[in-house]
Amino acid sequence: MEHIYHMPQFGENWFTYPNLYRYFVQELSDGSKIVEVGSWKGKSVAFLGVEIVNSGKKIAVDAVDTWAGSSSEEYHQNDVYVKTNTLYQLFLSNISSLSHIITPVRMPSLDAAKLYEDESLDVVFIDAGHTYEDVKADIAAWLPKVKKSGWLAGHDYPWSHNDEVKKAVDELVSPIDQSEGCWIYRKP
Ligand SMILES: C[S@@+](CC[C@H](N)C(=O)[O-])C[C@H]1O[C@@H](n2cnc3c(N)ncnc32)[C@H](O)[C@@H]1O
């Protein structure tokens, strides 16, 4: 299957981590489960979904988002799809060819984390709220959900706008790897 994430309907080019997502698909086996927290118009999760299709592996992905934009980010709140409450419809339309792999979970991150058993997820990737408080709360909520030898990772480490993501990550998880603007923690 050809990649679709670069098509114009996927909007902003915030997805900087194709090699990391490719690596996760290479490492995981049939029956694995990935959660992406923060999916916006679907660009990053569409890349992941196509990589999974092309791997032939049975890997499931849940995309967690309110599809209301980050409350602290003016850019999100000014987006026409957020303003007209149609971001979720755009996401569903964008990932329609991958709906057998990607399941949307439309709720706040911290509520969504409660849906999963502890140590049940192979990968959780966090790209939701980017304040210190948001990142700290997300790590605290999702880390217990990751299996031993699984990965907890996230975007914008460090983030050009501020160092809040870095501060929260550095306080809660170590040692981390860094790649493609991401922090990556492998649970012992
Ligand atoms: C930076 S965007 C994600 C970009 C996406 N990963 C990509 O590469 O295209 C952040 C997303 O996180 C979502 N978000 C922010 N805070 C959230 C929260 N507390 N719970 C769920 N989703 C949240 C926003 O609605 C937004 O869609």
PDB file of C-alpha atoms and ligand atoms in Angstrom:
ATOM      1  CA  MET A   1       0.000   0.000   0.000  1.00  0.00           C
ATOM      2  CA  GLU A   2       1.295   3.461  -0.911  1.00  0.00           C
ATOM      3  CA  HIS A   3       1.731   5.962   1.898  1.00  0.00           C
ATOM      4  CA  ILE A   4      -1.035   8.559   2.168  1.00  0.00           C
ATOM      5  CA  TYR A   5       0.171  10.759   5.051  1.00  0.00           C
ATOM      6  CA  HIS A   6       1.676  13.407   2.764  1.00  0.00           C
ATOM      7  CA  MET A   7      -1.657  14.174   1.084  1.00  0.00           C
ATOM      8  CA  PRO A   8      -2.919  17.730   1.604  1.00  0.00           C
ATOM      9  CA  GLN A   9      -5.963  16.748   3.667  1.00  0.00           C
ATOM     10  CA  PHE A  10      -3.614  15.615   6.474  1.00  0.00           C
ATOM     11  CA  GLY A  11      -2.682  19.254   7.061  1.00  0.00           C
ATOM     12  CA  GLU A  12       0.202  20.425   9.182  1.00  0.00           C
ATOM     13  CA  ASN A  13       3.581  18.818   8.790  1.00  0.00           C
ATOM     14  CA  TRP A  14       4.247  18.022  12.447  1.00  0.00           C
ATOM     15  CA  PHE A  15       5.194  14.399  11.833  1.00  0.00           C
ATOM     16  CA  THR A  16       8.994  14.156  12.135  1.00  0.00           C
ATOM     17  CA  TYR A  17       9.417  10.543  13.270  1.00  0.00           C
ATOM     18  CA  PRO A  18       8.905   8.051  10.405  1.00  0.00           C
ATOM     19  CA  ASN A  19      12.012   6.048  11.308  1.00  0.00           C
ATOM     20  CA  LEU A  20      10.853   5.630  14.895  1.00  0.00           C
ATOM     21  CA  TYR A  21       7.412   4.399  13.819  1.00  0.00           C
ATOM     22  CA  ARG A  22       9.041   2.098  11.248  1.00  0.00           C
ATOM     23  CA  TYR A  23      11.324   0.745  14.000  1.00  0.00           C
ATOM     24  CA  PHE A  24       8.377  -0.049  16.264  1.00  0.00           C
ATOM     25  CA  VAL A  25       6.650  -1.999  13.473  1.00  0.00           C
ATOM     26  CA  GLN A  26       9.868  -3.919  12.749  1.00  0.00           C
ATOM     27  CA  GLU A  27      10.320  -4.817  16.418  1.00  0.00           C
ATOM     28  CA  LEU A  28       6.729  -5.815  17.222  1.00  0.00           C
ATOM     29  CA  SER A  29       5.110  -9.141  16.467  1.00  0.00           C
ATOM     30  CA  ASP A  30       1.572 -10.349  15.727  1.00  0.00           C
ATOM     31  CA  GLY A  31      -0.904  -9.438  18.436  1.00  0.00           C
ATOM     32  CA  SER A  32       0.914  -6.257  19.505  1.00  0.00           C
ATOM     33  CA  LYS A  33      -0.926  -3.104  20.443  1.00  0.00           C
ATOM     34  CA  ILE A  34       0.179   0.516  19.985  1.00  0.00           C
ATOM     35  CA  VAL A  35      -1.547   3.602  21.405  1.00  0.00           C
ATOM     36  CA  GLU A  36      -0.907   7.008  19.870  1.00  0.00           C
ATOM     37  CA  VAL A  37      -2.001   9.816  22.208  1.00  0.00           C
ATOM     38  CA  GLY A  38      -2.575  12.915  20.069  1.00  0.00           C
ATOM     39  CA  SER A  39      -3.490  12.247  16.438  1.00  0.00           C
ATOM     40  CA  TRP A  40      -4.918  15.568  15.107  1.00  0.00           C
ATOM     41  CA  LYS A  41      -5.735  15.100  11.384  1.00  0.00           C
ATOM     42  CA  GLY A  42      -4.190  11.633  11.312  1.00  0.00           C
ATOM     43  CA  LYS A  43      -0.849  12.240   9.626  1.00  0.00           C
ATOM     44  CA  SER A  44       1.408  10.312  12.022  1.00  0.00           C
ATOM     45  CA  VAL A  45      -1.035   7.474  12.668  1.00  0.00           C
ATOM     46  CA  ALA A  46      -1.716   7.102   8.925  1.00  0.00           C
ATOM     47  CA  PHE A  47       2.006   6.614   8.365  1.00  0.00           C
ATOM     48  CA  LEU A  48       2.052   4.000  11.129  1.00  0.00           C
ATOM     49  CA  GLY A  49      -1.033   2.248   9.755  1.00  0.00           C
ATOM     50  CA  VAL A  50       0.417   1.898   6.256  1.00  0.00           C
ATOM     51  CA  GLU A  51       3.695   0.585   7.678  1.00  0.00           C
ATOM     52  CA  ILE A  52       1.689  -2.036   9.582  1.00  0.00           C
ATOM     53  CA  VAL A  53      -0.271  -3.035   6.460  1.00  0.00           C
ATOM     54  CA  ASN A  54       2.961  -3.381   4.495  1.00  0.00           C
ATOM     55  CA  SER A  55       4.603  -5.445   7.255  1.00  0.00           C
ATOM     56  CA  GLY A  56       1.844  -8.064   7.033  1.00  0.00           C
ATOM     57  CA  LYS A  57       1.796  -8.162  10.851  1.00  0.00           C
ATOM     58  CA  LYS A  58      -1.344  -8.143  12.966  1.00  0.00           C
ATOM     59  CA  ILE A  59      -0.660  -4.999  14.992  1.00  0.00           C
ATOM     60  CA  ALA A  60      -3.550  -2.882  16.315  1.00  0.00           C
ATOM     61  CA  VAL A  61      -3.391   0.862  16.892  1.00  0.00           C
ATOM     62  CA  ASP A  62      -5.643   2.977  19.080  1.00  0.00           C
ATOM     63  CA  ALA A  63      -5.610   6.720  18.334  1.00  0.00           C
ATOM     64  CA  VAL A  64      -6.520   8.686  21.466  1.00  0.00           C
ATOM     65  CA  ASP A  65      -7.588  12.298  21.006  1.00  0.00           C
ATOM     66  CA  THR A  66     -10.381  14.636  21.990  1.00  0.00           C
ATOM     67  CA  TRP A  67     -10.236  16.033  18.442  1.00  0.00           C
ATOM     68  CA  ALA A  68     -10.825  19.404  20.095  1.00  0.00           C
ATOM     69  CA  GLY A  69      -7.231  20.645  19.783  1.00  0.00           C
ATOM     70  CA  SER A  70      -4.877  21.317  22.691  1.00  0.00           C
ATOM     71  CA  SER A  71      -6.566  23.847  24.959  1.00  0.00           C
ATOM     72  CA  SER A  72      -3.288  25.660  25.639  1.00  0.00           C
ATOM     73  CA  GLU A  73      -2.338  26.032  21.970  1.00  0.00           C
ATOM     74  CA  GLU A  74      -3.781  29.044  20.191  1.00  0.00           C
ATOM     75  CA  TYR A  75      -2.871  27.598  16.793  1.00  0.00           C
ATOM     76  CA  HIS A  76      -5.083  24.574  17.461  1.00  0.00           C
ATOM     77  CA  GLN A  77      -7.964  26.650  18.764  1.00  0.00           C
ATOM     78  CA  ASN A  78      -7.841  28.827  15.622  1.00  0.00           C
ATOM     79  CA  ASP A  79      -7.944  25.838  13.266  1.00  0.00           C
ATOM     80  CA  VAL A  80     -11.079  25.900  11.151  1.00  0.00           C
ATOM     81  CA  TYR A  81     -11.864  22.236  11.853  1.00  0.00           C
ATOM     82  CA  VAL A  82     -11.557  22.783  15.594  1.00  0.00           C
ATOM     83  CA  LYS A  83     -13.701  25.917  15.420  1.00  0.00           C
ATOM     84  CA  THR A  84     -16.420  24.110  13.486  1.00  0.00           C
ATOM     85  CA  ASN A  85     -16.099  20.899  15.546  1.00  0.00           C
ATOM     86  CA  THR A  86     -15.341  18.854  12.417  1.00  0.00           C
ATOM     87  CA  LEU A  87     -11.781  17.742  13.215  1.00  0.00           C
ATOM     88  CA  TYR A  88     -12.944  14.250  14.187  1.00  0.00           C
ATOM     89  CA  GLN A  89     -14.843  13.836  10.905  1.00  0.00           C
ATOM     90  CA  LEU A  90     -11.733  14.912   8.997  1.00  0.00           C
ATOM     91  CA  PHE A  91      -9.645  12.382  10.948  1.00  0.00           C
ATOM     92  CA  LEU A  92     -12.116   9.564  10.225  1.00  0.00           C
ATOM     93  CA  SER A  93     -12.187  10.431   6.550  1.00  0.00           C
ATOM     94  CA  ASN A  94      -8.384  10.628   6.370  1.00  0.00           C
ATOM     95  CA  ILE A  95      -7.819   7.194   7.924  1.00  0.00           C
ATOM     96  CA  SER A  96     -10.820   5.448   6.344  1.00  0.00           C
ATOM     97  CA  SER A  97      -8.616   3.079   4.310  1.00  0.00           C
ATOM     98  CA  LEU A  98      -6.899   2.019   7.561  1.00  0.00           C
ATOM     99  CA  SER A  99      -9.967   1.588   9.731  1.00  0.00           C
ATOM    100  CA  HIS A 100      -9.251  -2.148  10.099  1.00  0.00           C
ATOM    101  CA  ILE A 101      -6.013  -1.234  11.918  1.00  0.00           C
ATOM    102  CA  ILE A 102      -6.697   2.117  13.625  1.00  0.00           C
ATOM    103  CA  THR A 103      -9.398   2.514  16.278  1.00  0.00           C
ATOM    104  CA  PRO A 104     -10.209   6.077  17.344  1.00  0.00           C
ATOM    105  CA  VAL A 105     -10.668   6.606  21.085  1.00  0.00           C
ATOM    106  CA  ARG A 106     -12.288  10.002  21.399  1.00  0.00           C
ATOM    107  CA  MET A 107     -11.703  11.102  24.969  1.00  0.00           C
ATOM    108  CA  PRO A 108      -9.174  12.979  27.106  1.00  0.00           C
ATOM    109  CA  SER A 109      -5.854  11.176  27.458  1.00  0.00           C
ATOM    110  CA  LEU A 110      -6.107  10.616  31.202  1.00  0.00           C
ATOM    111  CA  ASP A 111      -9.582   9.082  30.900  1.00  0.00           C
ATOM    112  CA  ALA A 112      -8.495   6.911  27.986  1.00  0.00           C
ATOM    113  CA  ALA A 113      -5.516   5.523  29.938  1.00  0.00           C
ATOM    114  CA  LYS A 114      -7.973   4.050  32.461  1.00  0.00           C
ATOM    115  CA  LEU A 115      -9.435   1.833  29.710  1.00  0.00           C
ATOM    116  CA  TYR A 116      -6.280  -0.267  29.509  1.00  0.00           C
ATOM    117  CA  GLU A 117      -4.950  -2.935  31.860  1.00  0.00           C
ATOM    118  CA  ASP A 118      -1.551  -2.329  33.393  1.00  0.00           C
ATOM    119  CA  GLU A 119       1.318  -3.747  31.303  1.00  0.00           C
ATOM    120  CA  SER A 120      -0.969  -4.436  28.337  1.00  0.00           C
ATOM    121  CA  LEU A 121       0.507  -2.147  25.642  1.00  0.00           C
ATOM    122  CA  ASP A 122       3.640  -2.635  23.540  1.00  0.00           C
ATOM    123  CA  VAL A 123       4.083   1.026  22.590  1.00  0.00           C
ATOM    124  CA  VAL A 124       2.521   4.258  23.812  1.00  0.00           C
ATOM    125  CA  PHE A 125       3.466   7.397  21.885  1.00  0.00           C
ATOM    126  CA  ILE A 126       2.546  10.737  23.476  1.00  0.00           C
ATOM    127  CA  ASP A 127       1.969  13.836  21.327  1.00  0.00           C
ATOM    128  CA  ALA A 128      -0.982  15.516  23.050  1.00  0.00           C
ATOM    129  CA  GLY A 129      -0.760  18.506  25.397  1.00  0.00           C
ATOM    130  CA  HIS A 130       2.727  20.035  25.506  1.00  0.00           C
ATOM    131  CA  THR A 131       2.702  21.897  28.828  1.00  0.00           C
ATOM    132  CA  TYR A 132       4.831  20.588  31.696  1.00  0.00           C
ATOM    133  CA  GLU A 133       1.678  19.556  33.576  1.00  0.00           C
ATOM    134  CA  ASP A 134       0.182  17.798  30.535  1.00  0.00           C
ATOM    135  CA  VAL A 135       3.297  15.786  29.756  1.00  0.00           C
ATOM    136  CA  LYS A 136       3.887  14.870  33.379  1.00  0.00           C
ATOM    137  CA  ALA A 137       0.299  13.689  33.800  1.00  0.00           C
ATOM    138  CA  ASP A 138       0.388  11.746  30.529  1.00  0.00           C
ATOM    139  CA  ILE A 139       3.603   9.941  31.445  1.00  0.00           C
ATOM    140  CA  ALA A 140       2.268   9.085  34.908  1.00  0.00           C
ATOM    141  CA  ALA A 141      -0.980   7.754  33.417  1.00  0.00           C
ATOM    142  CA  TRP A 142       0.468   5.771  30.516  1.00  0.00           C
ATOM    143  CA  LEU A 143       3.752   4.375  31.864  1.00  0.00           C
ATOM    144  CA  PRO A 144       2.009   1.684  33.979  1.00  0.00           C
ATOM    145  CA  LYS A 145       0.082   0.575  30.872  1.00  0.00           C
ATOM    146  CA  VAL A 146       3.257  -0.304  28.948  1.00  0.00           C
ATOM    147  CA  LYS A 147       4.465  -3.910  29.044  1.00  0.00           C
ATOM    148  CA  LYS A 148       7.916  -4.777  30.370  1.00  0.00           C
ATOM    149  CA  SER A 149      10.343  -4.298  27.433  1.00  0.00           C
ATOM    150  CA  GLY A 150       7.738  -2.085  25.746  1.00  0.00           C
ATOM    151  CA  TRP A 151       8.263   1.544  24.783  1.00  0.00           C
ATOM    152  CA  LEU A 152       6.893   4.835  26.069  1.00  0.00           C
ATOM    153  CA  ALA A 153       7.903   7.679  23.780  1.00  0.00           C
ATOM    154  CA  GLY A 154       6.793  11.124  22.774  1.00  0.00           C
ATOM    155  CA  HIS A 155       7.264  14.060  20.475  1.00  0.00           C
ATOM    156  CA  ASP A 156       8.878  17.480  20.842  1.00  0.00           C
ATOM    157  CA  TYR A 157      11.904  16.721  22.983  1.00  0.00           C
ATOM    158  CA  PRO A 158      13.061  19.404  23.153  1.00  0.00           C
ATOM    159  CA  TRP A 159      10.312  21.588  21.709  1.00  0.00           C
ATOM    160  CA  SER A 160      11.423  24.778  20.017  1.00  0.00           C
ATOM    161  CA  HIS A 161       8.672  26.806  21.720  1.00  0.00           C
ATOM    162  CA  ASN A 162       9.733  25.953  25.292  1.00  0.00           C
ATOM    163  CA  ASP A 163      11.434  23.300  27.385  1.00  0.00           C
ATOM    164  CA  GLU A 164       8.345  22.065  29.225  1.00  0.00           C
ATOM    165  CA  VAL A 165       8.221  18.665  27.508  1.00  0.00           C
ATOM    166  CA  LYS A 166      11.916  18.089  28.238  1.00  0.00           C
ATOM    167  CA  LYS A 167      11.544  19.126  31.886  1.00  0.00           C
ATOM    168  CA  ALA A 168       8.645  16.718  32.481  1.00  0.00           C
ATOM    169  CA  VAL A 169      10.300  13.813  30.645  1.00  0.00           C
ATOM    170  CA  ASP A 170      13.620  14.283  32.414  1.00  0.00           C
ATOM    171  CA  GLU A 171      11.908  14.255  35.799  1.00  0.00           C
ATOM    172  CA  LEU A 172       9.980  11.044  35.203  1.00  0.00           C
ATOM    173  CA  VAL A 173      11.809   8.663  32.870  1.00  0.00           C
ATOM    174  CA  SER A 174      15.420   7.764  32.298  1.00  0.00           C
ATOM    175  CA  PRO A 175      17.551   6.803  30.589  1.00  0.00           C
ATOM    176  CA  ILE A 176      15.969   7.909  27.331  1.00  0.00           C
ATOM    177  CA  ASP A 177      17.095   7.789  23.724  1.00  0.00           C
ATOM    178  CA  GLN A 178      16.488  10.717  21.427  1.00  0.00           C
ATOM    179  CA  SER A 179      15.691  10.571  17.744  1.00  0.00           C
ATOM    180  CA  GLU A 180      13.733  12.609  15.183  1.00  0.00           C
ATOM    181  CA  GLY A 181      12.614  15.142  17.795  1.00  0.00           C
ATOM    182  CA  CYS A 182      11.360  12.382  20.106  1.00  0.00           C
ATOM    183  CA  TRP A 183      12.206  10.969  23.517  1.00  0.00           C
ATOM    184  CA  ILE A 184      12.126   7.172  23.761  1.00  0.00           C
ATOM    185  CA  TYR A 185      12.023   5.134  26.967  1.00  0.00           C
ATOM    186  CA  ARG A 186      12.216   1.351  27.036  1.00  0.00           C
ATOM    187  CA  LYS A 187      10.631  -0.118  30.131  1.00  0.00           C
ATOM    188  CA  PRO A 188      12.969  -2.518  31.914  1.00  0.00           C
TER     189      PRO A 188
HETATM  190  C1  LIG B   1       0.361  18.091  18.032  1.00  0.00           C
HETATM  191  S1  LIG B   1      -1.197  17.390  17.738  1.00  0.00           S
HETATM  192  C2  LIG B   1      -0.820  15.723  17.261  1.00  0.00           C
HETATM  193  C3  LIG B   1      -0.133  15.650  15.939  1.00  0.00           C
HETATM  194  C4  LIG B   1      -0.038  14.272  15.315  1.00  0.00           C
HETATM  195  N1  LIG B   1       0.668  13.320  16.150  1.00  0.00           N
HETATM  196  C5  LIG B   1       0.674  14.390  13.974  1.00  0.00           C
HETATM  197  O1  LIG B   1       1.885  14.148  13.903  1.00  0.00           O
HETATM  198  O2  LIG B   1       0.014  14.762  13.004  1.00  0.00           O
HETATM  199  C6  LIG B   1      -1.826  17.206  19.363  1.00  0.00           C
HETATM  200  C7  LIG B   1      -3.196  16.543  19.462  1.00  0.00           C
HETATM  201  O3  LIG B   1      -3.396  16.199  20.829  1.00  0.00           O
HETATM  202  C8  LIG B   1      -4.758  16.370  21.163  1.00  0.00           C
HETATM  203  N2  LIG B   1      -4.822  16.574  22.616  1.00  0.00           N
HETATM  204  C9  LIG B   1      -4.283  17.575  23.340  1.00  0.00           C
HETATM  205  N3  LIG B   1      -4.510  17.403  24.640  1.00  0.00           N
HETATM  206  C10 LIG B   1      -5.211  16.236  24.747  1.00  0.00           C
HETATM  207  C11 LIG B   1      -5.728  15.495  25.856  1.00  0.00           C
HETATM  208  N4  LIG B   1      -5.564  15.894  27.112  1.00  0.00           N
HETATM  209  N5  LIG B   1      -6.378  14.360  25.601  1.00  0.00           N
HETATM  210  C12 LIG B   1      -6.535  13.901  24.328  1.00  0.00           C
HETATM  211  N6  LIG B   1      -6.068  14.558  23.245  1.00  0.00           N
HETATM  212  C13 LIG B   1      -5.405  15.713  23.453  1.00  0.00           C
HETATM  213  C14 LIG B   1      -5.216  17.567  20.352  1.00  0.00           C
HETATM  214  O4  LIG B   1      -6.615  17.528  20.145  1.00  0.00           O
HETATM  215  C15 LIG B   1      -4.392  17.403  19.066  1.00  0.00           C
HETATM  216  O5  LIG B   1      -5.146  16.743  18.089  1.00  0.00           O
END
